[in-house]
């Protein structure tokens, strides 16, 4: 999708289409902007200013921000808009620990159970992650990364597990992504998604476990550096 460029602030994708579809698209893009650090703790944003970045009316943006309020990602500031909430280093460590306990064994087990066609269907997301990294588009990177990993977990057949990890991902913060883009290092991390897929298709559980362990290690390593 094309990105809005006018005015200050984070670059968010232009969205269109029926209101019911783009409200959720707006919410997902806002969550990705929070995770990537495009929207920083303590910043206050009005619905109209964010709507200008999306190229839509303020109503779906306001509705999406209210969803984020319910999730604890932003707070309402009367007569001003929404303030991005802060997350402590301890909270981020705890979120990542829980994710590793769930995602590493669950993804590893898919090497023995996942349908190859279902795995191949995720390759487009993996390639989009690599493309977004090359373009330096952090919001697209985070959003495609979300789809890829939750799509993988969905193959295990446990929707509650997917919802738990999805919630933890919303609360994560990856402030180091900008520095990695500037240093040209994000693409190598992005390519790990293809490595995960290839290991799963090869039915190589040890390799899947090793790559997933390395991959999640970035969350509180290079991807998290402020």
PDB file of C-alpha atoms in Angstrom:
ATOM      1  CA  UNK A   1       0.000   0.000   0.000  1.00  0.00           C
ATOM      2  CA  UNK A   2       1.135   3.544  -0.631  1.00  0.00           C
ATOM      3  CA  UNK A   3       2.162   5.556   2.381  1.00  0.00           C
ATOM      4  CA  UNK A   4       1.087   9.051   3.342  1.00  0.00           C
ATOM      5  CA  UNK A   5       3.955  11.482   3.397  1.00  0.00           C
ATOM      6  CA  UNK A   6       2.410  14.851   4.203  1.00  0.00           C
ATOM      7  CA  UNK A   7       2.902  16.348   7.637  1.00  0.00           C
ATOM      8  CA  UNK A   8       4.997  15.320  10.638  1.00  0.00           C
ATOM      9  CA  UNK A   9       4.753  12.045  12.486  1.00  0.00           C
ATOM     10  CA  UNK A  10       4.980   8.348  11.631  1.00  0.00           C
ATOM     11  CA  UNK A  11       4.445   7.128   8.108  1.00  0.00           C
ATOM     12  CA  UNK A  12       1.250   5.078   8.150  1.00  0.00           C
ATOM     13  CA  UNK A  13      -0.292   3.226   5.196  1.00  0.00           C
ATOM     14  CA  UNK A  14      -3.092   4.825   3.239  1.00  0.00           C
ATOM     15  CA  UNK A  15      -6.209   2.734   3.664  1.00  0.00           C
ATOM     16  CA  UNK A  16      -9.468   2.515   1.778  1.00  0.00           C
ATOM     17  CA  UNK A  17     -12.452   0.291   1.180  1.00  0.00           C
ATOM     18  CA  UNK A  18     -15.566  -0.385   3.243  1.00  0.00           C
ATOM     19  CA  UNK A  19     -15.487   1.023   6.745  1.00  0.00           C
ATOM     20  CA  UNK A  20     -15.862  -2.347   8.549  1.00  0.00           C
ATOM     21  CA  UNK A  21     -12.697  -3.627   6.866  1.00  0.00           C
ATOM     22  CA  UNK A  22     -10.488  -0.617   7.236  1.00  0.00           C
ATOM     23  CA  UNK A  23     -11.308   0.027  10.885  1.00  0.00           C
ATOM     24  CA  UNK A  24      -9.519  -3.214  11.749  1.00  0.00           C
ATOM     25  CA  UNK A  25      -6.781  -2.394   9.250  1.00  0.00           C
ATOM     26  CA  UNK A  26      -6.289   0.959  10.983  1.00  0.00           C
ATOM     27  CA  UNK A  27      -6.149  -0.752  14.378  1.00  0.00           C
ATOM     28  CA  UNK A  28      -3.568  -3.270  13.142  1.00  0.00           C
ATOM     29  CA  UNK A  29      -1.438  -0.510  11.613  1.00  0.00           C
ATOM     30  CA  UNK A  30      -1.595   1.500  14.838  1.00  0.00           C
ATOM     31  CA  UNK A  31      -0.560  -1.535  16.865  1.00  0.00           C
ATOM     32  CA  UNK A  32       2.324  -2.124  14.474  1.00  0.00           C
ATOM     33  CA  UNK A  33       3.353   1.541  14.814  1.00  0.00           C
ATOM     34  CA  UNK A  34       3.368   1.155  18.607  1.00  0.00           C
ATOM     35  CA  UNK A  35       5.416  -2.047  18.486  1.00  0.00           C
ATOM     36  CA  UNK A  36       7.928  -0.571  16.026  1.00  0.00           C
ATOM     37  CA  UNK A  37       8.327   2.593  18.082  1.00  0.00           C
ATOM     38  CA  UNK A  38       6.823   4.899  15.435  1.00  0.00           C
ATOM     39  CA  UNK A  39       4.437   6.020  18.199  1.00  0.00           C
ATOM     40  CA  UNK A  40       6.393   6.541  21.423  1.00  0.00           C
ATOM     41  CA  UNK A  41       5.338   6.343  25.099  1.00  0.00           C
ATOM     42  CA  UNK A  42       3.973   9.626  26.389  1.00  0.00           C
ATOM     43  CA  UNK A  43       3.118  11.024  22.956  1.00  0.00           C
ATOM     44  CA  UNK A  44      -0.430  12.329  22.511  1.00  0.00           C
ATOM     45  CA  UNK A  45      -2.127  11.908  19.129  1.00  0.00           C
ATOM     46  CA  UNK A  46      -5.542  13.118  18.037  1.00  0.00           C
ATOM     47  CA  UNK A  47      -7.802  11.016  15.839  1.00  0.00           C
ATOM     48  CA  UNK A  48      -7.905  13.710  13.105  1.00  0.00           C
ATOM     49  CA  UNK A  49      -4.102  13.940  12.918  1.00  0.00           C
ATOM     50  CA  UNK A  50      -3.753  10.172  12.612  1.00  0.00           C
ATOM     51  CA  UNK A  51      -6.646  10.039  10.145  1.00  0.00           C
ATOM     52  CA  UNK A  52      -4.741  12.429   7.894  1.00  0.00           C
ATOM     53  CA  UNK A  53      -1.880   9.934   7.850  1.00  0.00           C
ATOM     54  CA  UNK A  54      -4.237   7.122   6.791  1.00  0.00           C
ATOM     55  CA  UNK A  55      -6.147   9.112   4.218  1.00  0.00           C
ATOM     56  CA  UNK A  56      -9.494   8.234   5.843  1.00  0.00           C
ATOM     57  CA  UNK A  57     -12.029  10.014   8.022  1.00  0.00           C
ATOM     58  CA  UNK A  58     -11.404  10.434  11.734  1.00  0.00           C
ATOM     59  CA  UNK A  59     -14.266   8.128  12.725  1.00  0.00           C
ATOM     60  CA  UNK A  60     -12.637   4.725  12.027  1.00  0.00           C
ATOM     61  CA  UNK A  61      -9.383   5.988  13.538  1.00  0.00           C
ATOM     62  CA  UNK A  62     -11.185   7.113  16.699  1.00  0.00           C
ATOM     63  CA  UNK A  63     -12.956   3.746  16.893  1.00  0.00           C
ATOM     64  CA  UNK A  64      -9.653   1.905  16.412  1.00  0.00           C
ATOM     65  CA  UNK A  65      -7.984   3.997  19.120  1.00  0.00           C
ATOM     66  CA  UNK A  66     -10.816   3.140  21.511  1.00  0.00           C
ATOM     67  CA  UNK A  67     -10.058  -0.532  20.816  1.00  0.00           C
ATOM     68  CA  UNK A  68      -6.431   0.177  21.769  1.00  0.00           C
ATOM     69  CA  UNK A  69      -7.624   1.878  24.968  1.00  0.00           C
ATOM     70  CA  UNK A  70      -9.425  -1.338  25.933  1.00  0.00           C
ATOM     71  CA  UNK A  71      -6.196  -3.241  25.275  1.00  0.00           C
ATOM     72  CA  UNK A  72      -4.233  -0.875  27.520  1.00  0.00           C
ATOM     73  CA  UNK A  73      -2.000   0.328  24.686  1.00  0.00           C
ATOM     74  CA  UNK A  74      -3.116   3.966  24.868  1.00  0.00           C
ATOM     75  CA  UNK A  75      -4.990   6.169  27.348  1.00  0.00           C
ATOM     76  CA  UNK A  76      -7.664   8.735  26.602  1.00  0.00           C
ATOM     77  CA  UNK A  77      -6.638  12.365  27.174  1.00  0.00           C
ATOM     78  CA  UNK A  78      -9.780  14.556  27.394  1.00  0.00           C
ATOM     79  CA  UNK A  79     -10.015  17.195  24.650  1.00  0.00           C
ATOM     80  CA  UNK A  80      -6.640  16.153  23.213  1.00  0.00           C
ATOM     81  CA  UNK A  81      -6.703  12.578  21.987  1.00  0.00           C
ATOM     82  CA  UNK A  82      -4.829   9.483  23.068  1.00  0.00           C
ATOM     83  CA  UNK A  83      -1.564   9.073  24.958  1.00  0.00           C
ATOM     84  CA  UNK A  84       0.706   6.106  24.233  1.00  0.00           C
ATOM     85  CA  UNK A  85       1.244   4.098  27.413  1.00  0.00           C
ATOM     86  CA  UNK A  86       4.678   3.114  28.685  1.00  0.00           C
ATOM     87  CA  UNK A  87       5.894  -0.468  29.107  1.00  0.00           C
ATOM     88  CA  UNK A  88       8.667  -1.312  31.565  1.00  0.00           C
ATOM     89  CA  UNK A  89      11.742  -3.356  30.691  1.00  0.00           C
ATOM     90  CA  UNK A  90      10.633  -5.998  33.203  1.00  0.00           C
ATOM     91  CA  UNK A  91       7.239  -6.289  31.516  1.00  0.00           C
ATOM     92  CA  UNK A  92       8.871  -6.679  28.111  1.00  0.00           C
ATOM     93  CA  UNK A  93      11.188  -9.384  29.478  1.00  0.00           C
ATOM     94  CA  UNK A  94       8.203 -11.212  30.961  1.00  0.00           C
ATOM     95  CA  UNK A  95       6.204 -11.010  27.716  1.00  0.00           C
ATOM     96  CA  UNK A  96       9.130 -12.404  25.751  1.00  0.00           C
ATOM     97  CA  UNK A  97       9.696 -15.196  28.268  1.00  0.00           C
ATOM     98  CA  UNK A  98       6.080 -16.304  27.983  1.00  0.00           C
ATOM     99  CA  UNK A  99       6.259 -16.139  24.188  1.00  0.00           C
ATOM    100  CA  UNK A 100       9.353 -18.341  24.144  1.00  0.00           C
ATOM    101  CA  UNK A 101       7.647 -20.919  26.369  1.00  0.00           C
ATOM    102  CA  UNK A 102       4.752 -21.094  23.917  1.00  0.00           C
ATOM    103  CA  UNK A 103       6.140 -20.378  20.467  1.00  0.00           C
ATOM    104  CA  UNK A 104       9.347 -22.403  20.395  1.00  0.00           C
ATOM    105  CA  UNK A 105       7.854 -25.815  21.299  1.00  0.00           C
ATOM    106  CA  UNK A 106       4.627 -25.200  19.382  1.00  0.00           C
ATOM    107  CA  UNK A 107       6.409 -24.192  16.183  1.00  0.00           C
ATOM    108  CA  UNK A 108       8.927 -27.017  16.566  1.00  0.00           C
ATOM    109  CA  UNK A 109       6.102 -29.564  16.857  1.00  0.00           C
ATOM    110  CA  UNK A 110       4.680 -28.343  13.539  1.00  0.00           C
ATOM    111  CA  UNK A 111       7.651 -29.956  11.786  1.00  0.00           C
ATOM    112  CA  UNK A 112       5.938 -33.295  12.391  1.00  0.00           C
ATOM    113  CA  UNK A 113       2.295 -32.285  11.960  1.00  0.00           C
ATOM    114  CA  UNK A 114       1.814 -29.281   9.645  1.00  0.00           C
ATOM    115  CA  UNK A 115       0.446 -29.733   6.144  1.00  0.00           C
ATOM    116  CA  UNK A 116       3.122 -28.669   3.627  1.00  0.00           C
ATOM    117  CA  UNK A 117       0.560 -26.725   1.592  1.00  0.00           C
ATOM    118  CA  UNK A 118      -0.484 -24.769   4.680  1.00  0.00           C
ATOM    119  CA  UNK A 119       3.154 -23.948   5.384  1.00  0.00           C
ATOM    120  CA  UNK A 120       3.760 -22.850   1.784  1.00  0.00           C
ATOM    121  CA  UNK A 121       0.748 -20.550   2.065  1.00  0.00           C
ATOM    122  CA  UNK A 122       2.730 -18.532   4.623  1.00  0.00           C
ATOM    123  CA  UNK A 123       5.649 -17.949   2.270  1.00  0.00           C
ATOM    124  CA  UNK A 124       4.053 -14.795   0.859  1.00  0.00           C
ATOM    125  CA  UNK A 125       4.027 -13.259   4.359  1.00  0.00           C
ATOM    126  CA  UNK A 126       7.638 -14.325   4.919  1.00  0.00           C
ATOM    127  CA  UNK A 127       8.680 -12.719   1.642  1.00  0.00           C
ATOM    128  CA  UNK A 128       6.721  -9.578   2.498  1.00  0.00           C
ATOM    129  CA  UNK A 129       8.689  -9.336   5.748  1.00  0.00           C
ATOM    130  CA  UNK A 130      11.945  -9.478   3.801  1.00  0.00           C
ATOM    131  CA  UNK A 131      10.697  -6.862   1.347  1.00  0.00           C
ATOM    132  CA  UNK A 132       9.547  -4.530   4.127  1.00  0.00           C
ATOM    133  CA  UNK A 133      12.945  -4.860   5.819  1.00  0.00           C
ATOM    134  CA  UNK A 134      14.700  -3.963   2.579  1.00  0.00           C
ATOM    135  CA  UNK A 135      12.405  -0.957   2.124  1.00  0.00           C
ATOM    136  CA  UNK A 136      12.791   0.172   5.733  1.00  0.00           C
ATOM    137  CA  UNK A 137       8.999   0.028   6.178  1.00  0.00           C
ATOM    138  CA  UNK A 138       8.779  -0.867   9.865  1.00  0.00           C
ATOM    139  CA  UNK A 139       4.997  -0.822  10.120  1.00  0.00           C
ATOM    140  CA  UNK A 140       4.644  -3.213   7.183  1.00  0.00           C
ATOM    141  CA  UNK A 141       7.449  -5.334   8.685  1.00  0.00           C
ATOM    142  CA  UNK A 142       5.739  -5.682  12.075  1.00  0.00           C
ATOM    143  CA  UNK A 143       2.308  -6.323  10.548  1.00  0.00           C
ATOM    144  CA  UNK A 144       3.579  -9.024   8.159  1.00  0.00           C
ATOM    145  CA  UNK A 145       5.603 -10.547  11.016  1.00  0.00           C
ATOM    146  CA  UNK A 146       2.420 -10.705  13.113  1.00  0.00           C
ATOM    147  CA  UNK A 147       0.509 -12.466  10.348  1.00  0.00           C
ATOM    148  CA  UNK A 148       3.325 -14.936   9.734  1.00  0.00           C
ATOM    149  CA  UNK A 149       3.846 -16.039  13.334  1.00  0.00           C
ATOM    150  CA  UNK A 150       0.178 -16.137  14.307  1.00  0.00           C
ATOM    151  CA  UNK A 151      -0.510 -18.007  11.070  1.00  0.00           C
ATOM    152  CA  UNK A 152       2.100 -20.578  12.028  1.00  0.00           C
ATOM    153  CA  UNK A 153       0.675 -20.996  15.513  1.00  0.00           C
ATOM    154  CA  UNK A 154      -2.839 -21.369  14.097  1.00  0.00           C
ATOM    155  CA  UNK A 155      -1.667 -24.558  12.359  1.00  0.00           C
ATOM    156  CA  UNK A 156      -1.388 -26.142  15.809  1.00  0.00           C
ATOM    157  CA  UNK A 157      -5.192 -25.941  16.088  1.00  0.00           C
ATOM    158  CA  UNK A 158      -5.368 -24.064  19.397  1.00  0.00           C
ATOM    159  CA  UNK A 159      -7.077 -20.684  18.946  1.00  0.00           C
ATOM    160  CA  UNK A 160      -6.630 -19.715  22.611  1.00  0.00           C
ATOM    161  CA  UNK A 161      -2.879 -20.123  22.220  1.00  0.00           C
ATOM    162  CA  UNK A 162      -2.947 -17.843  19.165  1.00  0.00           C
ATOM    163  CA  UNK A 163      -4.923 -15.216  21.084  1.00  0.00           C
ATOM    164  CA  UNK A 164      -2.494 -15.267  24.012  1.00  0.00           C
ATOM    165  CA  UNK A 165       0.535 -14.784  21.778  1.00  0.00           C
ATOM    166  CA  UNK A 166      -1.300 -12.153  19.737  1.00  0.00           C
ATOM    167  CA  UNK A 167      -1.948 -10.146  22.903  1.00  0.00           C
ATOM    168  CA  UNK A 168       1.686 -10.442  24.019  1.00  0.00           C
ATOM    169  CA  UNK A 169       2.867  -9.258  20.605  1.00  0.00           C
ATOM    170  CA  UNK A 170       0.661  -6.148  20.832  1.00  0.00           C
ATOM    171  CA  UNK A 171       2.343  -5.256  24.110  1.00  0.00           C
ATOM    172  CA  UNK A 172       5.906  -5.753  22.851  1.00  0.00           C
ATOM    173  CA  UNK A 173       8.127  -2.832  21.835  1.00  0.00           C
ATOM    174  CA  UNK A 174      10.891  -3.136  19.223  1.00  0.00           C
ATOM    175  CA  UNK A 175      12.533   0.270  19.367  1.00  0.00           C
ATOM    176  CA  UNK A 176      15.775  -1.054  17.904  1.00  0.00           C
ATOM    177  CA  UNK A 177      14.290  -1.718  14.459  1.00  0.00           C
ATOM    178  CA  UNK A 178      15.002   1.815  13.235  1.00  0.00           C
ATOM    179  CA  UNK A 179      18.699   1.498  14.057  1.00  0.00           C
ATOM    180  CA  UNK A 180      18.871  -1.885  12.332  1.00  0.00           C
ATOM    181  CA  UNK A 181      17.338  -0.402   9.180  1.00  0.00           C
ATOM    182  CA  UNK A 182      19.835   2.456   9.253  1.00  0.00           C
ATOM    183  CA  UNK A 183      22.705  -0.026   9.582  1.00  0.00           C
ATOM    184  CA  UNK A 184      21.292  -2.323   6.885  1.00  0.00           C
ATOM    185  CA  UNK A 185      20.985  -5.251   9.302  1.00  0.00           C
ATOM    186  CA  UNK A 186      17.240  -5.880   9.442  1.00  0.00           C
ATOM    187  CA  UNK A 187      17.087  -7.935   6.240  1.00  0.00           C
ATOM    188  CA  UNK A 188      19.201 -10.743   7.692  1.00  0.00           C
ATOM    189  CA  UNK A 189      16.776 -11.054  10.614  1.00  0.00           C
ATOM    190  CA  UNK A 190      13.830 -10.935   8.202  1.00  0.00           C
ATOM    191  CA  UNK A 191      15.244 -13.837   6.210  1.00  0.00           C
ATOM    192  CA  UNK A 192      14.980 -16.050   9.300  1.00  0.00           C
ATOM    193  CA  UNK A 193      11.256 -16.348   8.527  1.00  0.00           C
ATOM    194  CA  UNK A 194      12.089 -18.124   5.282  1.00  0.00           C
ATOM    195  CA  UNK A 195      14.603 -20.246   7.176  1.00  0.00           C
ATOM    196  CA  UNK A 196      11.880 -21.280   9.625  1.00  0.00           C
ATOM    197  CA  UNK A 197       9.566 -22.278   6.789  1.00  0.00           C
ATOM    198  CA  UNK A 198      12.259 -24.257   4.995  1.00  0.00           C
ATOM    199  CA  UNK A 199      13.164 -26.116   8.205  1.00  0.00           C
ATOM    200  CA  UNK A 200       9.500 -26.957   8.822  1.00  0.00           C
ATOM    201  CA  UNK A 201       9.053 -28.227   5.282  1.00  0.00           C
ATOM    202  CA  UNK A 202      12.189 -30.347   5.693  1.00  0.00           C
ATOM    203  CA  UNK A 203      10.659 -31.842   8.865  1.00  0.00           C
ATOM    204  CA  UNK A 204      13.843 -30.864  10.720  1.00  0.00           C
ATOM    205  CA  UNK A 205      12.724 -30.310  14.321  1.00  0.00           C
ATOM    206  CA  UNK A 206      16.210 -29.535  15.647  1.00  0.00           C
ATOM    207  CA  UNK A 207      16.745 -26.856  13.032  1.00  0.00           C
ATOM    208  CA  UNK A 208      13.295 -25.343  13.637  1.00  0.00           C
ATOM    209  CA  UNK A 209      14.006 -25.163  17.371  1.00  0.00           C
ATOM    210  CA  UNK A 210      17.405 -23.575  16.811  1.00  0.00           C
ATOM    211  CA  UNK A 211      16.136 -20.930  14.383  1.00  0.00           C
ATOM    212  CA  UNK A 212      13.093 -20.089  16.509  1.00  0.00           C
ATOM    213  CA  UNK A 213      15.276 -19.740  19.607  1.00  0.00           C
ATOM    214  CA  UNK A 214      17.629 -17.414  17.745  1.00  0.00           C
ATOM    215  CA  UNK A 215      14.724 -15.502  16.198  1.00  0.00           C
ATOM    216  CA  UNK A 216      12.880 -14.831  19.453  1.00  0.00           C
ATOM    217  CA  UNK A 217      16.193 -13.882  21.032  1.00  0.00           C
ATOM    218  CA  UNK A 218      16.167 -10.762  18.845  1.00  0.00           C
ATOM    219  CA  UNK A 219      13.004  -9.492  20.561  1.00  0.00           C
ATOM    220  CA  UNK A 220      14.922  -8.468  23.667  1.00  0.00           C
ATOM    221  CA  UNK A 221      18.250  -8.173  21.875  1.00  0.00           C
ATOM    222  CA  UNK A 222      18.945  -6.234  18.683  1.00  0.00           C
ATOM    223  CA  UNK A 223      15.273  -5.445  17.991  1.00  0.00           C
ATOM    224  CA  UNK A 224      14.764  -3.949  21.458  1.00  0.00           C
ATOM    225  CA  UNK A 225      17.813  -1.658  21.756  1.00  0.00           C
ATOM    226  CA  UNK A 226      16.747   1.936  22.310  1.00  0.00           C
TER     227      UNK A 226
END
